[in-house]
Amino acid sequence: MRIVRHWQSTPAAARGAVVAVGNFDGVHLGHRAVIEESRRIARALGAPLAVLTFEPHPRQVLAAPEEPFRLTPFRVKARHLAALGVDILFVARFDRAFAARAPASFVADVVAAGIGARHVVVGHDFAFGRGRAGTVALLTEVGGPLGVGVTSIEAAGTGKQIHSASRARHMLSDGDVAALPEVLGRYWEIDGHVVAGDRRGRTIGFPTANLRCARILHPARGVYALWAQPHGDVEHWYPAVANLGRRPTFDKTEDLLEVHIFDYAADLYGRRLRVAFADRVRSERRFDGIDALKAQIASDCETARAVLARLPAPDTEASAALPRRQASS
């Protein structure tokens, strides 16, 4: 997948694509429906399949939320889009100047002249431009004379089960990671660099690879069964158990994901680690001492192994479908 970060200077080879437009936070089943329709049209036209997204997420610029809210940071989002077979990812820098752009200007200058879209596909409630005043009807009205076809699709899912990022966030905040595949079509995941912890896990027989979570959206605190994949090992997902929380037994205050990978001995410090959450084992709690904690960890490991034994590992083909380059075009 080719990444184009400057729509003002789109290379000729990236022009003329069928483009799915949106934030695509979570790359959930609703987003995938938009992309699948884009793929169908692209094949019919013999055109590349592209996505136009916005970074940072508009909510970060316009609403300045106090708490993390993104389901998929850019790196993760790009990975999932590449796995879906997207040829080109257009990344428009979103700032207040971009937000103030008139809707007609967005269509004419960004979509038509900038990235040279041949056809765009959006959700039925797609809104854009200053004050989110742009509608699908306006997109069609302005885009048509400029040679840009427009298709909108209805929401995926039914009734209260519409697939949406907000629904996925509620599930995540409740710790209901087992239900997230109903919305995402896959396990919810994070990745990051393994950082040094207290190294206490190694001394009690359960060494962990630690990821900081304080500044990212994450599930409710507790113990989880999950799959782990060290960077560079895209063919394998390893079963694991992890505690996500502040480690109250040791009076810690920072959220940390402590991942114990079963039957794995390599040192992961400083490497990137990707983890996919399969199910919640229990909530976080304080223990009276090390012996009680060790006994509970052993029990958690047994539970997590049993959970993962009946669940499939994440798609290894999706794991390998990484963007070809992250540099600007």
Tab-separated table of N, CA and C in Angstrom, residues 129-280:
chain	number	residue	atom	x	y	z
A	129	GLY	N	-16.288	19.571	5.645
A	129	GLY	CA	-16.157	21.013	5.434
A	129	GLY	C	-16.515	21.813	6.669
A	130	ARG	N	-16.424	23.120	6.532
A	130	ARG	CA	-16.661	24.046	7.643
A	130	ARG	C	-18.015	23.793	8.301
A	131	GLY	N	-17.978	23.600	9.620
A	131	GLY	CA	-19.205	23.339	10.359
A	131	GLY	C	-19.868	22.027	10.002
A	132	ARG	N	-19.126	21.133	9.331
A	132	ARG	CA	-19.674	19.844	8.870
A	132	ARG	C	-20.947	20.067	8.045
A	133	ALA	N	-20.912	21.135	7.242
A	133	ALA	CA	-22.097	21.505	6.457
A	133	ALA	C	-22.217	20.710	5.169
A	134	GLY	N	-21.125	20.086	4.739
A	134	GLY	CA	-21.162	19.328	3.498
A	134	GLY	C	-21.940	18.032	3.634
A	135	THR	N	-22.751	17.714	2.650
A	135	THR	CA	-23.578	16.505	2.650
A	135	THR	C	-23.261	15.669	1.421
A	136	VAL	N	-23.817	14.466	1.378
A	136	VAL	CA	-23.644	13.621	0.203
A	136	VAL	C	-24.241	14.301	-1.026
A	137	ALA	N	-25.361	14.984	-0.844
A	137	ALA	CA	-25.984	15.679	-1.975
A	137	ALA	C	-25.061	16.759	-2.521
A	138	LEU	N	-24.410	17.521	-1.645
A	138	LEU	CA	-23.493	18.557	-2.106
A	138	LEU	C	-22.261	17.942	-2.761
A	139	LEU	N	-21.778	16.843	-2.203
A	139	LEU	CA	-20.649	16.136	-2.798
A	139	LEU	C	-20.969	15.728	-4.224
A	140	THR	N	-22.174	15.255	-4.438
A	140	THR	CA	-22.608	14.845	-5.778
A	140	THR	C	-22.782	16.054	-6.695
A	141	GLU	N	-23.366	17.101	-6.164
A	141	GLU	CA	-23.630	18.308	-6.958
A	141	GLU	C	-22.336	18.960	-7.443
A	142	VAL	N	-21.350	19.065	-6.557
A	142	VAL	CA	-20.089	19.718	-6.929
A	142	VAL	C	-19.180	18.761	-7.674
A	143	GLY	N	-19.163	17.497	-7.250
A	143	GLY	CA	-18.241	16.544	-7.852
A	143	GLY	C	-18.618	16.128	-9.259
A	144	GLY	N	-19.902	15.999	-9.534
A	144	GLY	CA	-20.347	15.532	-10.848
A	144	GLY	C	-19.743	16.301	-12.017
A	145	PRO	N	-19.908	17.639	-12.078
A	145	PRO	CA	-19.346	18.406	-13.194
A	145	PRO	C	-17.819	18.343	-13.269
A	146	LEU	N	-17.173	17.950	-12.167
A	146	LEU	CA	-15.708	17.846	-12.152
A	146	LEU	C	-15.236	16.442	-12.493
A	147	GLY	N	-16.173	15.575	-12.852
A	147	GLY	CA	-15.806	14.228	-13.254
A	147	GLY	C	-15.636	13.251	-12.110
A	148	VAL	N	-16.184	13.586	-10.950
A	148	VAL	CA	-16.067	12.699	-9.782
A	148	VAL	C	-17.412	12.029	-9.526
A	149	GLY	N	-17.469	10.726	-9.684
A	149	GLY	CA	-18.676	9.991	-9.360
A	149	GLY	C	-18.798	9.826	-7.857
A	150	VAL	N	-20.024	9.660	-7.376
A	150	VAL	CA	-20.261	9.556	-5.939
A	150	VAL	C	-21.219	8.404	-5.652
A	151	THR	N	-20.858	7.594	-4.674
A	151	THR	CA	-21.729	6.536	-4.177
A	151	THR	C	-21.775	6.633	-2.662
A	152	SER	N	-22.971	6.552	-2.089
A	152	SER	CA	-23.106	6.485	-0.634
A	152	SER	C	-23.770	5.165	-0.284
A	153	ILE	N	-23.390	4.617	0.864
A	153	ILE	CA	-23.984	3.351	1.269
A	153	ILE	C	-24.622	3.504	2.646
A	154	GLU	N	-25.612	2.680	2.919
A	154	GLU	CA	-26.312	2.723	4.196
A	154	GLU	C	-25.443	2.138	5.299
A	155	ALA	N	-25.814	2.423	6.540
A	155	ALA	CA	-25.065	1.908	7.679
A	155	ALA	C	-25.100	0.384	7.688
A	156	ALA	N	-23.989	-0.220	8.088
A	156	ALA	CA	-23.922	-1.675	8.197
A	156	ALA	C	-24.420	-2.097	9.567
A	157	GLY	N	-25.118	-3.235	9.617
A	157	GLY	CA	-25.703	-3.690	10.863
A	157	GLY	C	-27.186	-3.362	10.878
A	158	THR	N	-27.847	-3.731	11.960
A	158	THR	CA	-29.283	-3.494	12.042
A	158	THR	C	-29.666	-2.954	13.409
A	159	GLY	N	-30.668	-2.071	13.429
A	159	GLY	CA	-31.222	-1.567	14.680
A	159	GLY	C	-30.166	-1.002	15.611
A	160	LYS	N	-30.192	-1.474	16.865
A	160	LYS	CA	-29.232	-1.001	17.851
A	160	LYS	C	-27.853	-1.621	17.649
A	161	GLN	N	-27.743	-2.517	16.676
A	161	GLN	CA	-26.478	-3.205	16.433
A	161	GLN	C	-25.740	-2.633	15.227
A	162	ILE	N	-25.985	-1.362	14.921
A	162	ILE	CA	-25.250	-0.714	13.850
A	162	ILE	C	-23.758	-0.724	14.197
A	163	HIS	N	-22.933	-1.052	13.224
A	163	HIS	CA	-21.495	-1.081	13.451
A	163	HIS	C	-20.959	0.352	13.456
A	164	SER	N	-20.377	0.749	14.571
A	164	SER	CA	-19.870	2.110	14.694
A	164	SER	C	-18.699	2.142	15.652
A	165	ALA	N	-17.869	3.185	15.507
A	165	ALA	CA	-16.735	3.350	16.408
A	165	ALA	C	-17.215	3.621	17.829
A	166	SER	N	-18.295	4.383	17.989
A	166	SER	CA	-18.779	4.691	19.331
A	166	SER	C	-19.250	3.424	20.053
A	167	ARG	N	-19.902	2.528	19.330
A	167	ARG	CA	-20.328	1.261	19.937
A	167	ARG	C	-19.116	0.451	20.375
A	168	ALA	N	-18.084	0.428	19.538
A	168	ALA	CA	-16.861	-0.300	19.888
A	168	ALA	C	-16.190	0.308	21.109
A	169	ARG	N	-16.203	1.636	21.204
A	169	ARG	CA	-15.586	2.285	22.370
A	169	ARG	C	-16.309	1.927	23.663
A	170	HIS	N	-17.642	1.851	23.612
A	170	HIS	CA	-18.399	1.468	24.803
A	170	HIS	C	-18.046	0.044	25.233
A	171	MET	N	-17.944	-0.860	24.274
A	171	MET	CA	-17.555	-2.230	24.592
A	171	MET	C	-16.180	-2.267	25.243
A	172	LEU	N	-15.278	-1.483	24.685
A	172	LEU	CA	-13.906	-1.469	25.186
A	172	LEU	C	-13.853	-0.932	26.608
A	173	SER	N	-14.555	0.159	26.867
A	173	SER	CA	-14.536	0.754	28.199
A	173	SER	C	-15.149	-0.175	29.239
A	174	ASP	N	-16.048	-1.070	28.808
A	174	ASP	CA	-16.641	-2.052	29.708
A	174	ASP	C	-15.770	-3.294	29.882
A	175	GLY	N	-14.674	-3.360	29.100
A	175	GLY	CA	-13.818	-4.543	29.145
A	175	GLY	C	-14.367	-5.714	28.359
A	176	ASP	N	-15.399	-5.481	27.558
A	176	ASP	CA	-16.051	-6.561	26.815
A	176	ASP	C	-15.325	-6.803	25.491
A	177	VAL	N	-14.059	-7.172	25.580
A	177	VAL	CA	-13.260	-7.345	24.362
A	177	VAL	C	-13.729	-8.550	23.558
A	178	ALA	N	-14.346	-9.528	24.201
A	178	ALA	CA	-14.819	-10.712	23.486
A	178	ALA	C	-15.912	-10.368	22.485
A	179	ALA	N	-16.644	-9.271	22.733
A	179	ALA	CA	-17.729	-8.873	21.831
A	179	ALA	C	-17.253	-7.959	20.707
A	180	LEU	N	-16.059	-7.415	20.826
A	180	LEU	CA	-15.599	-6.444	19.827
A	180	LEU	C	-15.524	-6.995	18.400
A	181	PRO	N	-15.202	-8.274	18.182
A	181	PRO	CA	-15.227	-8.776	16.804
A	181	PRO	C	-16.581	-8.635	16.121
A	182	GLU	N	-17.673	-8.523	16.916
A	182	GLU	CA	-18.988	-8.309	16.315
A	182	GLU	C	-19.044	-6.979	15.566
A	183	VAL	N	-18.255	-6.001	16.011
A	183	VAL	CA	-18.229	-4.678	15.385
A	183	VAL	C	-17.022	-4.527	14.468
A	184	LEU	N	-15.881	-5.006	14.943
A	184	LEU	CA	-14.635	-4.797	14.194
A	184	LEU	C	-14.392	-5.863	13.132
A	185	GLY	N	-14.966	-7.039	13.332
A	185	GLY	CA	-14.674	-8.137	12.414
A	185	GLY	C	-13.357	-8.816	12.730
A	186	ARG	N	-12.749	-8.490	13.858
A	186	ARG	CA	-11.454	-9.044	14.274
A	186	ARG	C	-11.250	-8.665	15.734
A	187	TYR	N	-10.181	-9.165	16.328
A	187	TYR	CA	-9.831	-8.755	17.686
A	187	TYR	C	-9.395	-7.285	17.702
A	188	TRP	N	-9.658	-6.605	18.825
A	188	TRP	CA	-9.108	-5.258	19.009
A	188	TRP	C	-7.655	-5.392	19.449
A	189	GLU	N	-6.807	-4.513	18.972
A	189	GLU	CA	-5.379	-4.656	19.263
A	189	GLU	C	-4.697	-3.317	19.501
A	190	ILE	N	-3.554	-3.396	20.146
A	190	ILE	CA	-2.647	-2.266	20.279
A	190	ILE	C	-1.243	-2.767	19.985
A	191	ASP	N	-0.347	-1.850	19.723
A	191	ASP	CA	1.060	-2.222	19.668
A	191	ASP	C	1.901	-1.073	20.197
A	192	GLY	N	3.118	-1.372	20.557
A	192	GLY	CA	4.007	-0.354	21.100
A	192	GLY	C	5.354	-0.947	21.432
A	193	HIS	N	6.269	-0.093	21.871
A	193	HIS	CA	7.596	-0.556	22.261
A	193	HIS	C	7.555	-1.130	23.669
A	194	VAL	N	8.218	-2.242	23.849
A	194	VAL	CA	8.315	-2.860	25.170
A	194	VAL	C	9.243	-2.014	26.040
A	195	VAL	N	8.749	-1.663	27.215
A	195	VAL	CA	9.511	-0.805	28.128
A	195	VAL	C	9.918	-1.595	29.363
A	196	ALA	N	10.921	-1.088	30.049
A	196	ALA	CA	11.378	-1.738	31.281
A	196	ALA	C	10.365	-1.526	32.389
A	197	GLY	N	10.089	-2.575	33.147
A	197	GLY	CA	9.235	-2.472	34.312
A	197	GLY	C	10.060	-2.680	35.574
A	198	ASP	N	9.422	-3.207	36.590
A	198	ASP	CA	10.135	-3.484	37.840
A	198	ASP	C	10.895	-4.806	37.785
A	199	ARG	N	10.677	-5.578	36.706
A	199	ARG	CA	11.290	-6.904	36.540
A	199	ARG	C	10.890	-7.859	37.663
A	200	ARG	N	9.766	-7.565	38.295
A	200	ARG	CA	9.291	-8.408	39.377
A	200	ARG	C	8.738	-9.724	38.842
A	201	GLY	N	8.111	-9.664	37.638
A	201	GLY	CA	7.519	-10.869	37.070
A	201	GLY	C	8.527	-11.977	36.866
A	202	ARG	N	9.738	-11.623	36.448
A	202	ARG	CA	10.769	-12.626	36.219
A	202	ARG	C	11.156	-13.330	37.523
A	203	THR	N	11.172	-12.576	38.620
A	203	THR	CA	11.598	-13.161	39.898
A	203	THR	C	10.554	-14.104	40.472
A	204	ILE	N	9.288	-13.959	40.064
A	204	ILE	CA	8.246	-14.841	40.594
A	204	ILE	C	7.796	-15.876	39.563
A	205	GLY	N	8.553	-15.992	38.462
A	205	GLY	CA	8.282	-17.046	37.495
A	205	GLY	C	7.361	-16.686	36.358
A	206	PHE	N	6.993	-15.407	36.239
A	206	PHE	CA	6.097	-14.975	35.169
A	206	PHE	C	6.658	-13.713	34.507
A	207	PRO	N	7.708	-13.850	33.697
A	207	PRO	CA	8.301	-12.665	33.057
A	207	PRO	C	7.308	-11.992	32.123
A	208	THR	N	7.355	-10.677	32.073
A	208	THR	CA	6.401	-9.934	31.254
A	208	THR	C	7.100	-8.958	30.317
A	209	ALA	N	6.451	-8.683	29.189
A	209	ALA	CA	6.824	-7.596	28.280
A	209	ALA	C	5.801	-6.490	28.523
A	210	ASN	N	6.271	-5.297	28.820
A	210	ASN	CA	5.396	-4.231	29.295
A	210	ASN	C	5.178	-3.141	28.249
A	211	LEU	N	3.920	-2.748	28.088
A	211	LEU	CA	3.552	-1.658	27.184
A	211	LEU	C	2.844	-0.575	27.985
A	212	ARG	N	3.229	0.680	27.775
A	212	ARG	CA	2.555	1.787	28.453
A	212	ARG	C	1.191	2.028	27.809
A	213	CYS	N	0.193	2.277	28.639
A	213	CYS	CA	-1.178	2.442	28.136
A	213	CYS	C	-1.840	3.720	28.610
A	214	ALA	N	-1.155	4.532	29.394
A	214	ALA	CA	-1.806	5.684	30.014
A	214	ALA	C	-2.364	6.664	28.991
A	215	ARG	N	-1.731	6.791	27.832
A	215	ARG	CA	-2.128	7.811	26.866
A	215	ARG	C	-2.892	7.260	25.669
A	216	ILE	N	-3.315	6.018	25.746
A	216	ILE	CA	-4.072	5.436	24.642
A	216	ILE	C	-5.382	4.874	25.168
A	217	LEU	N	-6.369	4.795	24.297
A	217	LEU	CA	-7.626	4.163	24.657
A	217	LEU	C	-7.363	2.690	24.932
A	218	HIS	N	-7.887	2.187	26.041
A	218	HIS	CA	-7.647	0.781	26.350
A	218	HIS	C	-8.843	0.218	27.113
A	219	PRO	N	-8.917	-1.095	27.226
A	219	PRO	CA	-10.054	-1.697	27.936
A	219	PRO	C	-10.039	-1.366	29.423
A	220	ALA	N	-11.142	-1.703	30.079
A	220	ALA	CA	-11.205	-1.573	31.529
A	220	ALA	C	-10.073	-2.373	32.160
A	221	ARG	N	-9.590	-1.907	33.301
A	221	ARG	CA	-8.475	-2.586	33.957
A	221	ARG	C	-8.865	-4.015	34.332
A	222	GLY	N	-7.892	-4.903	34.215
A	222	GLY	CA	-8.141	-6.290	34.555
A	222	GLY	C	-7.137	-7.203	33.890
A	223	VAL	N	-7.423	-8.507	33.930
A	223	VAL	CA	-6.563	-9.528	33.339
A	223	VAL	C	-7.240	-10.054	32.080
A	224	TYR	N	-6.449	-10.202	31.013
A	224	TYR	CA	-6.994	-10.575	29.711
A	224	TYR	C	-6.222	-11.740	29.086
A	225	ALA	N	-6.955	-12.576	28.381
A	225	ALA	CA	-6.347	-13.562	27.488
A	225	ALA	C	-6.142	-12.872	26.151
A	226	LEU	N	-4.958	-12.992	25.603
A	226	LEU	CA	-4.691	-12.297	24.346
A	226	LEU	C	-3.657	-13.038	23.520
A	227	TRP	N	-3.495	-12.556	22.299
A	227	TRP	CA	-2.474	-13.077	21.381
A	227	TRP	C	-1.392	-12.017	21.246
A	228	ALA	N	-0.146	-12.452	21.189
A	228	ALA	CA	0.988	-11.527	21.105
A	228	ALA	C	1.846	-11.860	19.897
A	229	GLN	N	2.339	-10.791	19.257
A	229	GLN	CA	3.188	-10.966	18.087
A	229	GLN	C	4.345	-9.970	18.142
A	230	PRO	N	5.559	-10.447	18.397
A	230	PRO	CA	6.721	-9.554	18.373
A	230	PRO	C	6.970	-9.030	16.961
A	231	HIS	N	7.447	-7.793	16.874
A	231	HIS	CA	7.749	-7.191	15.575
A	231	HIS	C	8.739	-8.057	14.816
A	232	GLY	N	8.468	-8.252	13.542
A	232	GLY	CA	9.337	-9.047	12.696
A	232	GLY	C	8.955	-10.509	12.626
A	233	ASP	N	8.042	-10.947	13.467
A	233	ASP	CA	7.619	-12.346	13.496
A	233	ASP	C	6.179	-12.437	13.020
A	234	VAL	N	5.944	-12.006	11.773
A	234	VAL	CA	4.572	-11.855	11.288
A	234	VAL	C	3.882	-13.173	10.997
A	235	GLU	N	4.593	-14.280	11.060
A	235	GLU	CA	3.975	-15.574	10.790
A	235	GLU	C	3.384	-16.217	12.035
A	236	HIS	N	3.665	-15.654	13.205
A	236	HIS	CA	3.251	-16.325	14.429
A	236	HIS	C	2.530	-15.383	15.398
A	237	TRP	N	1.476	-15.906	15.992
A	237	TRP	CA	0.821	-15.263	17.125
A	237	TRP	C	0.965	-16.210	18.309
A	238	TYR	N	1.434	-15.688	19.426
A	238	TYR	CA	1.681	-16.509	20.599
A	238	TYR	C	0.590	-16.282	21.642
A	239	PRO	N	0.066	-17.365	22.245
A	239	PRO	CA	-0.925	-17.183	23.317
A	239	PRO	C	-0.281	-16.528	24.521
A	240	ALA	N	-1.054	-15.683	25.201
A	240	ALA	CA	-0.501	-14.914	26.312
A	240	ALA	C	-1.605	-14.510	27.276
A	241	VAL	N	-1.186	-14.050	28.445
A	241	VAL	CA	-2.081	-13.474	29.428
A	241	VAL	C	-1.483	-12.140	29.843
A	242	ALA	N	-2.319	-11.185	30.197
A	242	ALA	CA	-1.784	-9.870	30.551
A	242	ALA	C	-2.625	-9.217	31.628
A	243	ASN	N	-1.954	-8.487	32.475
A	243	ASN	CA	-2.639	-7.614	33.431
A	243	ASN	C	-2.562	-6.191	32.913
A	244	LEU	N	-3.716	-5.536	32.816
A	244	LEU	CA	-3.760	-4.144	32.406
A	244	LEU	C	-4.252	-3.343	33.605
A	245	GLY	N	-3.387	-2.488	34.127
A	245	GLY	CA	-3.814	-1.709	35.271
A	245	GLY	C	-2.677	-1.042	36.002
A	246	ARG	N	-2.948	-0.696	37.249
A	246	ARG	CA	-2.002	0.097	38.042
A	246	ARG	C	-1.284	-0.716	39.117
A	247	ARG	N	-1.488	-2.046	39.105
A	247	ARG	CA	-0.795	-2.939	40.032
A	247	ARG	C	-0.967	-2.491	41.486
A	248	PRO	N	-2.195	-2.513	41.987
A	248	PRO	CA	-2.468	-1.987	43.333
A	248	PRO	C	-1.729	-2.734	44.440
A	249	THR	N	-1.372	-3.998	44.197
A	249	THR	CA	-0.634	-4.740	45.217
A	249	THR	C	0.686	-4.059	45.548
A	250	PHE	N	1.236	-3.350	44.530
A	250	PHE	CA	2.527	-2.686	44.719
A	250	PHE	C	2.405	-1.165	44.723
A	251	ASP	N	1.184	-0.668	44.887
A	251	ASP	CA	0.916	0.768	45.033
A	251	ASP	C	1.425	1.578	43.838
A	252	LYS	N	1.252	1.048	42.639
A	252	LYS	CA	1.635	1.784	41.433
A	252	LYS	C	0.465	2.642	40.968
A	253	THR	N	0.757	3.651	40.142
A	253	THR	CA	-0.290	4.587	39.721
A	253	THR	C	-0.409	4.725	38.210
A	254	GLU	N	0.520	4.170	37.455
A	254	GLU	CA	0.479	4.303	35.995
A	254	GLU	C	-0.110	3.047	35.375
A	255	ASP	N	-1.016	3.240	34.407
A	255	ASP	CA	-1.556	2.091	33.687
A	255	ASP	C	-0.461	1.448	32.845
A	256	LEU	N	-0.319	0.137	32.997
A	256	LEU	CA	0.692	-0.618	32.274
A	256	LEU	C	0.077	-1.942	31.850
A	257	LEU	N	0.402	-2.370	30.633
A	257	LEU	CA	-0.017	-3.690	30.160
A	257	LEU	C	1.185	-4.617	30.316
A	258	GLU	N	1.053	-5.581	31.232
A	258	GLU	CA	2.135	-6.530	31.505
A	258	GLU	C	1.774	-7.855	30.840
A	259	VAL	N	2.476	-8.186	29.763
A	259	VAL	CA	2.140	-9.332	28.922
A	259	VAL	C	3.078	-10.501	29.226
A	260	HIS	N	2.501	-11.608	29.648
A	260	HIS	CA	3.268	-12.842	29.852
A	260	HIS	C	2.942	-13.768	28.693
A	261	ILE	N	3.925	-14.003	27.826
A	261	ILE	CA	3.731	-14.854	26.655
A	261	ILE	C	4.080	-16.288	27.034
A	262	PHE	N	3.164	-17.195	26.823
A	262	PHE	CA	3.378	-18.582	27.223
A	262	PHE	C	4.485	-19.230	26.401
A	263	ASP	N	5.369	-19.922	27.079
A	263	ASP	CA	6.406	-20.741	26.429
A	263	ASP	C	7.237	-19.923	25.446
A	264	TYR	N	7.604	-18.728	25.862
A	264	TYR	CA	8.385	-17.822	25.009
A	264	TYR	C	9.486	-17.217	25.871
A	265	ALA	N	10.749	-17.329	25.399
A	265	ALA	CA	11.867	-16.934	26.258
A	265	ALA	C	12.677	-15.758	25.728
A	266	ALA	N	12.445	-15.308	24.492
A	266	ALA	CA	13.279	-14.249	23.908
A	266	ALA	C	13.087	-12.924	24.646
A	267	ASP	N	14.146	-12.137	24.695
A	267	ASP	CA	14.088	-10.808	25.315
A	267	ASP	C	13.447	-9.832	24.335
A	268	LEU	N	12.368	-9.191	24.755
A	268	LEU	CA	11.636	-8.282	23.873
A	268	LEU	C	11.860	-6.819	24.213
A	269	TYR	N	12.688	-6.526	25.188
A	269	TYR	CA	12.878	-5.132	25.608
A	269	TYR	C	13.347	-4.274	24.440
A	270	GLY	N	12.664	-3.144	24.206
A	270	GLY	CA	13.022	-2.232	23.128
A	270	GLY	C	12.402	-2.577	21.792
A	271	ARG	N	11.843	-3.783	21.645
A	271	ARG	CA	11.200	-4.173	20.386
A	271	ARG	C	9.726	-3.769	20.425
A	272	ARG	N	9.113	-3.710	19.261
A	272	ARG	CA	7.675	-3.479	19.203
A	272	ARG	C	6.954	-4.793	19.432
A	273	LEU	N	5.829	-4.691	20.116
A	273	LEU	CA	5.007	-5.861	20.381
A	273	LEU	C	3.566	-5.520	20.024
A	274	ARG	N	2.941	-6.419	19.317
A	274	ARG	CA	1.550	-6.269	18.905
A	274	ARG	C	0.712	-7.258	19.700
A	275	VAL	N	-0.379	-6.803	20.293
A	275	VAL	CA	-1.219	-7.697	21.091
A	275	VAL	C	-2.678	-7.546	20.683
A	276	ALA	N	-3.361	-8.686	20.578
A	276	ALA	CA	-4.773	-8.727	20.197
A	276	ALA	C	-5.563	-9.320	21.357
A	277	PHE	N	-6.545	-8.561	21.865
A	277	PHE	CA	-7.304	-8.955	23.052
A	277	PHE	C	-8.422	-9.926	22.683
A	278	ALA	N	-8.428	-11.096	23.334
A	278	ALA	CA	-9.418	-12.121	23.019
A	278	ALA	C	-10.573	-12.149	24.015
A	279	ASP	N	-10.267	-12.095	25.331
A	279	ASP	CA	-11.342	-12.168	26.317
A	279	ASP	C	-10.821	-11.658	27.662
A	280	ARG	N	-11.744	-11.246	28.507
A	280	ARG	CA	-11.375	-10.789	29.844
A	280	ARG	C	-11.433	-11.960	30.814
